[in-house]
GROMACS .gro file of C-alpha atoms in nm:
model
   86
    1LYS     CA    1  13.389   7.903   5.290
    2GLU     CA    2  13.029   7.885   5.431
    3ARG     CA    3  12.872   8.193   5.561
    4ALA     CA    4  12.823   8.232   5.904
    5LYS     CA    5  12.469   8.366   6.021
    6LEU     CA    6  12.447   8.679   6.215
    7PRO     CA    7  12.358   8.587   6.568
    8GLU     CA    8  12.032   8.733   6.710
    9LEU     CA    9  12.239   8.872   6.987
   10VAL     CA   10  12.400   9.122   6.770
   11VAL     CA   11  12.080   9.250   6.636
   12ALA     CA   12  11.924   9.275   6.991
   13LYS     CA   13  12.249   9.470   7.114
   14ALA     CA   14  12.229   9.698   6.809
   15LEU     CA   15  11.862   9.781   6.899
   16ALA     CA   16  11.955   9.837   7.241
   17PHE     CA   17  12.212  10.083   7.146
   18LEU     CA   18  11.982  10.268   6.891
   19THR     CA   19  11.710  10.304   7.149
   20GLU     CA   20  11.959  10.476   7.385
   21ASP     CA   21  12.094  10.703   7.095
   22PRO     CA   22  11.889  10.686   6.773
   23GLU     CA   23  12.132  10.916   6.603
   24ILE     CA   24  12.430  10.674   6.598
   25PRO     CA   25  12.542  10.606   6.252
   26LEU     CA   26  12.555  10.234   6.129
   27PRO     CA   27  12.932  10.215   6.085
   28PHE     CA   28  12.994  10.362   6.428
   29LEU     CA   29  12.749  10.110   6.570
   30ILE     CA   30  12.920   9.830   6.406
   31ALA     CA   31  13.262   9.936   6.547
   32ILE     CA   32  13.103   9.943   6.896
   33LEU     CA   33  12.938   9.585   6.851
   34ALA     CA   34  13.265   9.456   6.728
   35LYS     CA   35  13.437   9.535   7.050
   36ASP     CA   36  13.145   9.402   7.277
   37PRO     CA   37  13.288   9.112   7.491
   38GLU     CA   38  12.958   8.910   7.469
   39ILE     CA   39  12.967   8.929   7.082
   40LEU     CA   40  13.343   8.833   7.069
   41LYS     CA   41  13.277   8.520   7.274
   42LEU     CA   42  13.021   8.416   6.992
   43GLY     CA   43  13.320   8.413   6.755
   44VAL     CA   44  13.167   8.682   6.524
   45SER     CA   45  13.486   8.793   6.335
   46LYS     CA   46  13.312   9.078   6.109
   47ILE     CA   47  12.972   9.230   6.108
   48SER     CA   48  12.860   9.324   5.755
   49ARG     CA   49  12.687   9.656   5.745
   50SER     CA   50  12.427   9.538   5.472
   51THR     CA   51  12.348   9.223   5.668
   52LEU     CA   52  12.291   9.415   6.007
   53ARG     CA   53  12.096   9.677   5.816
   54ARG     CA   54  11.877   9.402   5.657
   55ARG     CA   55  11.821   9.222   5.996
   56LEU     CA   56  11.730   9.558   6.171
   57ALA     CA   57  11.494   9.653   5.891
   58LYS     CA   58  11.289   9.342   5.981
   59LYS     CA   59  11.227   9.468   6.331
   60LYS     CA   60  10.922   9.686   6.395
   61LEU     CA   61  11.131   9.870   6.672
   62TYR     CA   62  11.379   9.985   6.405
   63ALA     CA   63  11.123  10.115   6.179
   64ARG     CA   64  10.962  10.327   6.463
   65LEU     CA   65  11.308  10.461   6.558
   66CYS     CA   66  11.375  10.556   6.203
   67ARG     CA   67  11.035  10.732   6.160
   68GLU     CA   68  11.090  10.931   6.489
   69ARG     CA   69  11.442  11.016   6.366
   70LYS     CA   70  11.312  11.153   6.030
   71ARG     CA   71  11.023  11.344   6.221
   72SER     CA   72  11.252  11.517   6.482
   73GLY     CA   73  11.478  11.656   6.200
   74ALA     CA   74  11.447  12.036   6.113
   75ARG     CA   75  11.209  12.134   5.832
   76ARG     CA   76  11.352  12.336   5.561
   77ARG     CA   77  11.035  12.551   5.537
   78TRP     CA   78  10.776  12.663   5.762
   79VAL     CA   79  10.471  12.455   5.787
   80PRO     CA   80  10.173  12.560   5.988
   81GLY     CA   81  10.066  12.326   6.272
   82ARG     CA   82   9.700  12.315   6.153
   83CYS     CA   83   9.551  12.407   5.809
   84HIS     CA   84   9.493  12.765   5.734
   85GLU     CA   85   9.690  12.892   6.032
   86VAL     CA   86   9.866  13.171   5.865
   0.00000   0.00000   0.00000
């Protein structure tokens, strides 16, 4: 069986969902995309998590969203805003 390429529409829709809510976990995002009527019309039977992750990682927008998500997390220890601000 020949592998089917993941359509660009799936990646574009995934990025659209992630820009609205960057905290969506990837498995939940795949479940949302699997029920999307436009994607169902394309005949995509299954969306692989690793393939979607690889295709998203190539996009600069996804990298920016990941950086922002990391920066917005709570820090485990106190860090001053400027050096020597103790």
